[in-house]
PDB file of C-alpha atoms in Angstrom:
ATOM      1  CA  MET A   1       0.008  -0.029   0.007  1.00  0.00           C
ATOM      2  CA  LEU A   2       1.301   3.449  -0.937  1.00  0.00           C
ATOM      3  CA  THR A   3       2.369   5.425   2.131  1.00  0.00           C
ATOM      4  CA  ILE A   4       1.586   8.987   1.224  1.00  0.00           C
ATOM      5  CA  GLY A   5       0.629  12.230   2.938  1.00  0.00           C
ATOM      6  CA  SER A   6       0.948  16.011   2.736  1.00  0.00           C
ATOM      7  CA  HIS A   7       2.325  18.884   4.773  1.00  0.00           C
ATOM      8  CA  LEU A   8      -0.051  19.858   7.577  1.00  0.00           C
ATOM      9  CA  SER A   9      -0.173  22.622  10.132  1.00  0.00           C
ATOM     10  CA  SER A  10       0.981  21.557  13.599  1.00  0.00           C
ATOM     11  CA  SER A  11      -0.731  24.486  15.404  1.00  0.00           C
ATOM     12  CA  LYS A  12      -3.609  22.257  16.700  1.00  0.00           C
ATOM     13  CA  GLY A  13      -1.513  19.303  17.811  1.00  0.00           C
ATOM     14  CA  PHE A  14      -0.669  15.778  16.737  1.00  0.00           C
ATOM     15  CA  LEU A  15      -4.143  14.297  17.024  1.00  0.00           C
ATOM     16  CA  HIS A  16      -5.638  17.033  14.857  1.00  0.00           C
ATOM     17  CA  MET A  17      -2.973  16.421  12.194  1.00  0.00           C
ATOM     18  CA  GLY A  18      -3.590  12.727  12.291  1.00  0.00           C
ATOM     19  CA  LYS A  19      -7.296  13.189  11.788  1.00  0.00           C
ATOM     20  CA  GLU A  20      -6.731  15.721   8.961  1.00  0.00           C
ATOM     21  CA  ALA A  21      -4.392  13.255   7.264  1.00  0.00           C
ATOM     22  CA  VAL A  22      -6.954  10.416   7.402  1.00  0.00           C
ATOM     23  CA  SER A  23      -9.643  12.747   6.121  1.00  0.00           C
ATOM     24  CA  ILE A  24      -7.744  13.345   2.875  1.00  0.00           C
ATOM     25  CA  GLY A  25      -6.893   9.700   2.363  1.00  0.00           C
ATOM     26  CA  ALA A  26      -3.335   9.931   3.740  1.00  0.00           C
ATOM     27  CA  ASN A  27      -1.608   7.428   5.973  1.00  0.00           C
ATOM     28  CA  THR A  28       1.329   9.672   6.941  1.00  0.00           C
ATOM     29  CA  PHE A  29       2.012  13.452   7.157  1.00  0.00           C
ATOM     30  CA  GLN A  30       4.730  16.035   7.457  1.00  0.00           C
ATOM     31  CA  PHE A  31       4.639  18.989   9.837  1.00  0.00           C
ATOM     32  CA  PHE A  32       6.792  21.883  11.005  1.00  0.00           C
ATOM     33  CA  THR A  33       8.194  21.552  14.525  1.00  0.00           C
ATOM     34  CA  ARG A  34       7.543  25.244  15.034  1.00  0.00           C
ATOM     35  CA  ASN A  35       6.740  28.374  13.016  1.00  0.00           C
ATOM     36  CA  PRO A  36       8.641  27.803   9.718  1.00  0.00           C
ATOM     37  CA  ARG A  37       9.698  31.439   9.628  1.00  0.00           C
ATOM     38  CA  GLY A  38      10.322  31.881  13.338  1.00  0.00           C
ATOM     39  CA  SER A  39      11.656  30.227  16.473  1.00  0.00           C
ATOM     40  CA  LYS A  40       8.789  29.741  18.919  1.00  0.00           C
ATOM     41  CA  ALA A  41       7.622  26.147  19.402  1.00  0.00           C
ATOM     42  CA  LYS A  42       4.221  25.098  20.679  1.00  0.00           C
ATOM     43  CA  GLU A  43       4.342  23.378  24.046  1.00  0.00           C
ATOM     44  CA  ILE A  44       4.066  19.594  23.897  1.00  0.00           C
ATOM     45  CA  ASP A  45       0.723  18.341  25.168  1.00  0.00           C
ATOM     46  CA  GLU A  46       1.390  14.852  26.528  1.00  0.00           C
ATOM     47  CA  LYS A  47      -2.327  13.954  26.498  1.00  0.00           C
ATOM     48  CA  ASP A  48      -2.551  14.992  22.830  1.00  0.00           C
ATOM     49  CA  VAL A  49       0.519  12.876  22.085  1.00  0.00           C
ATOM     50  CA  ALA A  50      -0.962   9.834  23.815  1.00  0.00           C
ATOM     51  CA  GLU A  51      -4.239  10.182  21.957  1.00  0.00           C
ATOM     52  CA  PHE A  52      -2.423  10.605  18.654  1.00  0.00           C
ATOM     53  CA  ARG A  53      -0.340   7.491  19.202  1.00  0.00           C
ATOM     54  CA  ARG A  54      -3.505   5.467  19.766  1.00  0.00           C
ATOM     55  CA  PHE A  55      -5.176   7.049  16.714  1.00  0.00           C
ATOM     56  CA  ALA A  56      -2.088   6.389  14.545  1.00  0.00           C
ATOM     57  CA  GLU A  57      -2.060   2.707  15.562  1.00  0.00           C
ATOM     58  CA  GLU A  58      -5.749   2.365  14.780  1.00  0.00           C
ATOM     59  CA  ASN A  59      -5.442   4.097  11.395  1.00  0.00           C
ATOM     60  CA  GLY A  60      -2.190   2.699  10.011  1.00  0.00           C
ATOM     61  CA  ILE A  61      -0.062   5.797  10.419  1.00  0.00           C
ATOM     62  CA  ARG A  62       3.303   4.091  10.895  1.00  0.00           C
ATOM     63  CA  VAL A  63       5.769   6.982  10.378  1.00  0.00           C
ATOM     64  CA  ILE A  64       5.612  10.781  10.350  1.00  0.00           C
ATOM     65  CA  LEU A  65       8.084  13.379   9.189  1.00  0.00           C
ATOM     66  CA  ALA A  66       8.964  16.595  11.043  1.00  0.00           C
ATOM     67  CA  HIS A  67      10.494  19.473   9.068  1.00  0.00           C
ATOM     68  CA  ALA A  68      12.893  21.965  10.615  1.00  0.00           C
ATOM     69  CA  PRO A  69      12.121  25.684  10.095  1.00  0.00           C
ATOM     70  CA  TYR A  70      13.302  27.221   6.805  1.00  0.00           C
ATOM     71  CA  THR A  71      15.130  29.951   8.755  1.00  0.00           C
ATOM     72  CA  LEU A  72      17.761  27.573  10.100  1.00  0.00           C
ATOM     73  CA  ASN A  73      21.180  27.719   8.477  1.00  0.00           C
ATOM     74  CA  ALA A  74      23.712  25.288   9.947  1.00  0.00           C
ATOM     75  CA  CYS A  75      26.564  26.624   7.795  1.00  0.00           C
ATOM     76  CA  SER A  76      26.107  30.393   7.799  1.00  0.00           C
ATOM     77  CA  LYS A  77      29.266  32.452   8.082  1.00  0.00           C
ATOM     78  CA  ASP A  78      27.507  34.213  11.010  1.00  0.00           C
ATOM     79  CA  VAL A  79      28.299  32.364  14.221  1.00  0.00           C
ATOM     80  CA  HIS A  80      25.034  33.520  15.887  1.00  0.00           C
ATOM     81  CA  THR A  81      23.001  32.101  13.005  1.00  0.00           C
ATOM     82  CA  ARG A  82      24.774  28.762  13.372  1.00  0.00           C
ATOM     83  CA  GLU A  83      24.234  28.804  17.126  1.00  0.00           C
ATOM     84  CA  PHE A  84      20.518  29.474  16.640  1.00  0.00           C
ATOM     85  CA  ALA A  85      20.320  26.462  14.300  1.00  0.00           C
ATOM     86  CA  LEU A  86      22.106  24.260  16.809  1.00  0.00           C
ATOM     87  CA  GLN A  87      19.855  25.251  19.715  1.00  0.00           C
ATOM     88  CA  THR A  88      16.661  24.925  17.638  1.00  0.00           C
ATOM     89  CA  MET A  89      17.511  21.525  16.195  1.00  0.00           C
ATOM     90  CA  GLU A  90      18.693  20.193  19.535  1.00  0.00           C
ATOM     91  CA  ASP A  91      15.334  21.280  21.055  1.00  0.00           C
ATOM     92  CA  ASP A  92      13.465  19.783  18.106  1.00  0.00           C
ATOM     93  CA  LEU A  93      15.112  16.379  18.535  1.00  0.00           C
ATOM     94  CA  ARG A  94      14.339  16.418  22.241  1.00  0.00           C
ATOM     95  CA  ARG A  95      10.655  17.126  21.470  1.00  0.00           C
ATOM     96  CA  MET A  96      10.548  14.456  18.782  1.00  0.00           C
ATOM     97  CA  GLU A  97      11.175  11.768  21.380  1.00  0.00           C
ATOM     98  CA  TYR A  98       7.582  12.228  22.564  1.00  0.00           C
ATOM     99  CA  VAL A  99       6.725  10.431  19.273  1.00  0.00           C
ATOM    100  CA  PRO A 100       9.607   8.026  19.051  1.00  0.00           C
ATOM    101  CA  GLY A 101      10.839   6.254  15.949  1.00  0.00           C
ATOM    102  CA  ASN A 102      10.091   8.940  13.374  1.00  0.00           C
ATOM    103  CA  TYR A 103      11.977  11.257  11.010  1.00  0.00           C
ATOM    104  CA  TYR A 104      13.292  14.846  11.260  1.00  0.00           C
ATOM    105  CA  ASN A 105      14.164  16.553   7.959  1.00  0.00           C
ATOM    106  CA  PHE A 106      16.232  19.701   7.412  1.00  0.00           C
ATOM    107  CA  HIS A 107      17.720  21.737   4.607  1.00  0.00           C
ATOM    108  CA  PRO A 108      21.548  21.492   4.973  1.00  0.00           C
ATOM    109  CA  GLY A 109      21.911  25.238   4.577  1.00  0.00           C
ATOM    110  CA  SER A 110      23.733  27.867   2.538  1.00  0.00           C
ATOM    111  CA  HIS A 111      27.484  28.443   3.015  1.00  0.00           C
ATOM    112  CA  THR A 112      27.038  32.200   2.361  1.00  0.00           C
ATOM    113  CA  GLY A 113      30.292  32.550   0.476  1.00  0.00           C
ATOM    114  CA  GLN A 114      32.502  30.377   2.670  1.00  0.00           C
ATOM    115  CA  GLY A 115      32.636  27.568   0.072  1.00  0.00           C
ATOM    116  CA  ALA A 116      30.907  24.209   0.008  1.00  0.00           C
ATOM    117  CA  GLU A 117      33.705  22.392   1.833  1.00  0.00           C
ATOM    118  CA  GLU A 118      33.518  24.748   4.843  1.00  0.00           C
ATOM    119  CA  GLY A 119      29.735  24.541   4.783  1.00  0.00           C
ATOM    120  CA  ILE A 120      29.911  20.750   4.835  1.00  0.00           C
ATOM    121  CA  ARG A 121      32.352  20.825   7.770  1.00  0.00           C
ATOM    122  CA  GLN A 122      30.054  23.182   9.777  1.00  0.00           C
ATOM    123  CA  ILE A 123      26.935  21.060   9.103  1.00  0.00           C
ATOM    124  CA  ALA A 124      28.666  17.898  10.275  1.00  0.00           C
ATOM    125  CA  GLU A 125      30.005  19.761  13.302  1.00  0.00           C
ATOM    126  CA  LEU A 126      26.496  20.771  14.304  1.00  0.00           C
ATOM    127  CA  LEU A 127      25.151  17.251  13.841  1.00  0.00           C
ATOM    128  CA  ASN A 128      27.935  15.814  15.942  1.00  0.00           C
ATOM    129  CA  ALA A 129      27.033  18.251  18.687  1.00  0.00           C
ATOM    130  CA  ILE A 130      23.274  17.458  18.773  1.00  0.00           C
ATOM    131  CA  LEU A 131      22.918  13.747  17.924  1.00  0.00           C
ATOM    132  CA  LYS A 132      22.590  11.430  20.931  1.00  0.00           C
ATOM    133  CA  PRO A 133      23.237   7.655  20.985  1.00  0.00           C
ATOM    134  CA  GLU A 134      19.886   7.022  22.739  1.00  0.00           C
ATOM    135  CA  GLN A 135      17.702   8.980  20.332  1.00  0.00           C
ATOM    136  CA  THR A 136      15.085   7.126  18.231  1.00  0.00           C
ATOM    137  CA  THR A 137      14.599   9.918  15.646  1.00  0.00           C
ATOM    138  CA  THR A 138      16.387   9.566  12.312  1.00  0.00           C
ATOM    139  CA  VAL A 139      17.672  12.934  10.974  1.00  0.00           C
ATOM    140  CA  LEU A 140      17.343  13.391   7.217  1.00  0.00           C
ATOM    141  CA  LEU A 141      19.396  15.616   4.932  1.00  0.00           C
ATOM    142  CA  GLU A 142      17.251  16.947   2.107  1.00  0.00           C
ATOM    143  CA  THR A 143      18.463  17.017  -1.473  1.00  0.00           C
ATOM    144  CA  MET A 144      18.572  20.599  -2.667  1.00  0.00           C
ATOM    145  CA  ALA A 145      18.090  22.392  -6.006  1.00  0.00           C
ATOM    146  CA  GLY A 146      21.392  24.264  -5.866  1.00  0.00           C
ATOM    147  CA  LYS A 147      20.185  27.835  -5.852  1.00  0.00           C
ATOM    148  CA  GLY A 148      22.676  30.399  -4.648  1.00  0.00           C
ATOM    149  CA  THR A 149      25.166  28.946  -2.169  1.00  0.00           C
ATOM    150  CA  GLU A 150      23.051  25.975  -1.062  1.00  0.00           C
ATOM    151  CA  VAL A 151      24.842  22.929   0.205  1.00  0.00           C
ATOM    152  CA  GLY A 152      23.379  19.559  -0.732  1.00  0.00           C
ATOM    153  CA  ARG A 153      23.011  20.260  -4.457  1.00  0.00           C
ATOM    154  CA  SER A 154      24.770  16.991  -5.286  1.00  0.00           C
ATOM    155  CA  PHE A 155      24.745  13.434  -3.940  1.00  0.00           C
ATOM    156  CA  GLU A 156      28.464  13.857  -3.311  1.00  0.00           C
ATOM    157  CA  GLU A 157      27.936  16.812  -0.986  1.00  0.00           C
ATOM    158  CA  LEU A 158      25.372  14.920   1.045  1.00  0.00           C
ATOM    159  CA  ARG A 159      27.750  11.912   1.245  1.00  0.00           C
ATOM    160  CA  GLU A 160      30.535  14.159   2.498  1.00  0.00           C
ATOM    161  CA  ILE A 161      28.308  15.348   5.358  1.00  0.00           C
ATOM    162  CA  LEU A 162      27.271  11.789   6.247  1.00  0.00           C
ATOM    163  CA  ASP A 163      30.848  10.575   6.273  1.00  0.00           C
ATOM    164  CA  ARG A 164      31.763  13.229   8.842  1.00  0.00           C
ATOM    165  CA  VAL A 165      28.888  12.422  11.273  1.00  0.00           C
ATOM    166  CA  GLU A 166      29.994  10.202  14.101  1.00  0.00           C
ATOM    167  CA  LEU A 167      26.568   8.717  14.898  1.00  0.00           C
ATOM    168  CA  SER A 168      25.848   8.075  11.221  1.00  0.00           C
ATOM    169  CA  ASP A 169      23.321   5.356  12.042  1.00  0.00           C
ATOM    170  CA  HIS A 170      20.965   8.163  13.125  1.00  0.00           C
ATOM    171  CA  MET A 171      21.177   9.784   9.666  1.00  0.00           C
ATOM    172  CA  GLY A 172      19.436   9.420   6.326  1.00  0.00           C
ATOM    173  CA  VAL A 173      18.346  11.342   3.238  1.00  0.00           C
ATOM    174  CA  CYS A 174      15.001  12.741   2.001  1.00  0.00           C
ATOM    175  CA  LEU A 175      14.892  12.961  -1.770  1.00  0.00           C
ATOM    176  CA  ASP A 176      12.880  15.894  -3.140  1.00  0.00           C
ATOM    177  CA  THR A 177      11.777  15.213  -6.718  1.00  0.00           C
ATOM    178  CA  CYS A 178      11.485  18.916  -7.636  1.00  0.00           C
ATOM    179  CA  HIS A 179      14.885  19.700  -6.148  1.00  0.00           C
ATOM    180  CA  VAL A 180      16.888  16.854  -7.736  1.00  0.00           C
ATOM    181  CA  TYR A 181      15.380  17.562 -11.172  1.00  0.00           C
ATOM    182  CA  ASP A 182      16.160  21.298 -10.818  1.00  0.00           C
ATOM    183  CA  ALA A 183      19.663  20.336  -9.628  1.00  0.00           C
ATOM    184  CA  GLY A 184      20.384  18.465 -12.798  1.00  0.00           C
ATOM    185  CA  TYR A 185      19.443  14.884 -12.037  1.00  0.00           C
ATOM    186  CA  ASP A 186      17.210  13.736 -14.919  1.00  0.00           C
ATOM    187  CA  ILE A 187      14.575  11.632 -13.120  1.00  0.00           C
ATOM    188  CA  VAL A 188      12.206  12.232 -16.036  1.00  0.00           C
ATOM    189  CA  GLY A 189      14.403  10.649 -18.732  1.00  0.00           C
ATOM    190  CA  ASN A 190      16.648   8.461 -16.617  1.00  0.00           C
ATOM    191  CA  LEU A 191      15.097   7.559 -13.257  1.00  0.00           C
ATOM    192  CA  GLU A 192      16.820   4.184 -13.187  1.00  0.00           C
ATOM    193  CA  GLY A 193      20.213   5.712 -13.839  1.00  0.00           C
ATOM    194  CA  ILE A 194      19.764   8.450 -11.212  1.00  0.00           C
ATOM    195  CA  LEU A 195      18.752   5.866  -8.565  1.00  0.00           C
ATOM    196  CA  LYS A 196      21.825   3.829  -9.436  1.00  0.00           C
ATOM    197  CA  GLU A 197      23.927   6.938  -9.031  1.00  0.00           C
ATOM    198  CA  PHE A 198      22.326   7.697  -5.658  1.00  0.00           C
ATOM    199  CA  ASP A 199      23.076   4.102  -4.573  1.00  0.00           C
ATOM    200  CA  ARG A 200      26.689   4.315  -5.739  1.00  0.00           C
ATOM    201  CA  VAL A 201      27.357   7.633  -4.000  1.00  0.00           C
ATOM    202  CA  ILE A 202      25.177   7.499  -0.882  1.00  0.00           C
ATOM    203  CA  GLY A 203      23.484   4.073  -0.752  1.00  0.00           C
ATOM    204  CA  LEU A 204      19.774   3.431  -1.168  1.00  0.00           C
ATOM    205  CA  ASP A 205      19.661   2.125   2.366  1.00  0.00           C
ATOM    206  CA  ARG A 206      20.136   5.777   3.435  1.00  0.00           C
ATOM    207  CA  LEU A 207      17.059   6.918   1.508  1.00  0.00           C
ATOM    208  CA  LYS A 208      14.224   7.135   4.048  1.00  0.00           C
ATOM    209  CA  ALA A 209      11.581   9.479   2.576  1.00  0.00           C
ATOM    210  CA  VAL A 210      10.581  11.265  -0.632  1.00  0.00           C
ATOM    211  CA  HIS A 211       9.171  14.757  -1.063  1.00  0.00           C
ATOM    212  CA  ILE A 212       6.994  14.199  -4.108  1.00  0.00           C
ATOM    213  CA  ASN A 213       6.625  17.531  -5.977  1.00  0.00           C
ATOM    214  CA  ASP A 214       6.372  18.631  -9.592  1.00  0.00           C
ATOM    215  CA  SER A 215       8.498  21.589 -10.704  1.00  0.00           C
ATOM    216  CA  LYS A 216       7.539  24.918 -12.251  1.00  0.00           C
ATOM    217  CA  ASN A 217      11.021  25.154 -13.787  1.00  0.00           C
ATOM    218  CA  PRO A 218      12.853  23.330 -16.535  1.00  0.00           C
ATOM    219  CA  PHE A 219      15.583  20.706 -16.010  1.00  0.00           C
ATOM    220  CA  ALA A 220      18.788  21.854 -14.264  1.00  0.00           C
ATOM    221  CA  SER A 221      17.365  25.341 -13.605  1.00  0.00           C
ATOM    222  CA  HIS A 222      18.727  25.400 -10.003  1.00  0.00           C
ATOM    223  CA  LYS A 223      15.436  26.941  -8.824  1.00  0.00           C
ATOM    224  CA  ASP A 224      13.074  25.738  -6.121  1.00  0.00           C
ATOM    225  CA  ARG A 225       9.483  26.247  -7.149  1.00  0.00           C
ATOM    226  CA  HIS A 226       7.115  23.369  -6.586  1.00  0.00           C
ATOM    227  CA  GLU A 227       4.162  22.637  -8.852  1.00  0.00           C
ATOM    228  CA  LYS A 228       1.086  20.420  -8.527  1.00  0.00           C
ATOM    229  CA  ILE A 229       1.494  16.782  -9.520  1.00  0.00           C
ATOM    230  CA  GLY A 230       1.383  16.357 -13.297  1.00  0.00           C
ATOM    231  CA  GLU A 231       1.230  20.067 -13.973  1.00  0.00           C
ATOM    232  CA  GLY A 232       4.901  20.876 -14.146  1.00  0.00           C
ATOM    233  CA  SER A 233       8.055  19.808 -15.954  1.00  0.00           C
ATOM    234  CA  LEU A 234       8.189  16.341 -14.406  1.00  0.00           C
ATOM    235  CA  GLY A 235       4.733  15.201 -15.513  1.00  0.00           C
ATOM    236  CA  LEU A 236       2.394  12.493 -14.281  1.00  0.00           C
ATOM    237  CA  GLU A 237       4.189   9.636 -16.120  1.00  0.00           C
ATOM    238  CA  THR A 238       7.308  10.312 -14.119  1.00  0.00           C
ATOM    239  CA  PHE A 239       5.437  10.148 -10.822  1.00  0.00           C
ATOM    240  CA  ALA A 240       3.828   6.863 -11.891  1.00  0.00           C
ATOM    241  CA  LYS A 241       7.314   5.437 -12.344  1.00  0.00           C
ATOM    242  CA  ILE A 242       8.490   6.845  -9.025  1.00  0.00           C
ATOM    243  CA  VAL A 243       5.703   5.478  -6.788  1.00  0.00           C
ATOM    244  CA  ASN A 244       5.928   2.079  -8.497  1.00  0.00           C
ATOM    245  CA  HIS A 245       9.682   1.721  -8.532  1.00  0.00           C
ATOM    246  CA  SER A 246      10.919  -1.222  -6.548  1.00  0.00           C
ATOM    247  CA  ALA A 247      13.587   0.909  -4.746  1.00  0.00           C
ATOM    248  CA  LEU A 248      11.083   3.591  -3.744  1.00  0.00           C
ATOM    249  CA  ARG A 249       7.578   2.202  -3.368  1.00  0.00           C
ATOM    250  CA  GLU A 250       7.964   1.111   0.268  1.00  0.00           C
ATOM    251  CA  LEU A 251       9.115   4.599   1.302  1.00  0.00           C
ATOM    252  CA  PRO A 252       6.821   7.293   2.725  1.00  0.00           C
ATOM    253  CA  PHE A 253       5.960  10.067   0.201  1.00  0.00           C
ATOM    254  CA  TYR A 254       5.145  13.615   1.243  1.00  0.00           C
ATOM    255  CA  LEU A 255       3.404  16.226  -0.963  1.00  0.00           C
ATOM    256  CA  GLU A 256       4.644  19.808  -0.667  1.00  0.00           C
ATOM    257  CA  THR A 257       2.708  21.069  -3.682  1.00  0.00           C
ATOM    258  CA  PRO A 258       0.965  24.471  -3.755  1.00  0.00           C
ATOM    259  CA  ASN A 259      -2.376  23.125  -2.531  1.00  0.00           C
ATOM    260  CA  ASP A 260      -5.056  23.240   0.151  1.00  0.00           C
ATOM    261  CA  LEU A 261      -6.438  20.096   1.877  1.00  0.00           C
ATOM    262  CA  GLU A 262      -8.878  19.437  -0.991  1.00  0.00           C
ATOM    263  CA  GLY A 263      -6.099  19.682  -3.501  1.00  0.00           C
ATOM    264  CA  TYR A 264      -3.900  17.304  -1.500  1.00  0.00           C
ATOM    265  CA  ALA A 265      -6.768  14.807  -1.332  1.00  0.00           C
ATOM    266  CA  LYS A 266      -7.044  14.904  -5.136  1.00  0.00           C
ATOM    267  CA  GLU A 267      -3.294  14.418  -5.595  1.00  0.00           C
ATOM    268  CA  ILE A 268      -3.212  11.526  -3.115  1.00  0.00           C
ATOM    269  CA  GLN A 269      -5.964   9.844  -5.122  1.00  0.00           C
ATOM    270  CA  ILE A 270      -4.145  10.494  -8.390  1.00  0.00           C
ATOM    271  CA  LEU A 271      -0.952   8.871  -7.054  1.00  0.00           C
ATOM    272  CA  ARG A 272      -2.877   5.954  -5.603  1.00  0.00           C
ATOM    273  CA  ASN A 273      -4.602   5.429  -8.969  1.00  0.00           C
ATOM    274  CA  VAL A 274      -1.245   5.137 -10.825  1.00  0.00           C
TER     275      VAL A 274
END
């Protein structure tokens, strides 16, 4: 069965998100740990968490994905920005243990002129500072489109980060279909070849989740503008291949398309139909 969901608002708690997910035909969901443009996190309601865990068990929600705020930059040249990222992510991982065994995704960051190698070093340094042997949450590096000074535009850059993380068994990768296509990986014309390349460089065992998004931009544009499924440059045929591919079909898929709940429900049905 296809494990698929969308991005939901966490403002009303875990149980509310679980019910919203089920209402649109989803069996997983992604959420921000806090305001995506800010730093304040909603207090954890332990009763809500307990009720959600029961609801998830009853409704086949086996894994959920938290997303770090967009404002975090683990490899900024500004030391205060890096410290803010460290403190926020450390707090997020502590909070994620209320729902153990799930995923936490973040954008590696932008090196802001320091160079990719220094950015990679700083990202790994942050991860080594916050990861704990006892944690149950797997931290995912997201594949990026390569705009500006983004780190993570290539499989090789992600592998370099992973190689420098001491507790690497707590790490994985989230592949964003819009991002990798915009970065220059032709998943439309050569999905099989790109997955083989991912396996050679990183290892498919590291791939834990997929952000399933069409792109408003052409191939290798190094932009980051998501489009609705089948309405962009990737096209529905590509997504049919992705959700049915033997290396991907058991992974959880998360929609980040420009949609409301009704739109997500339609896209989930489209992807289930193919």
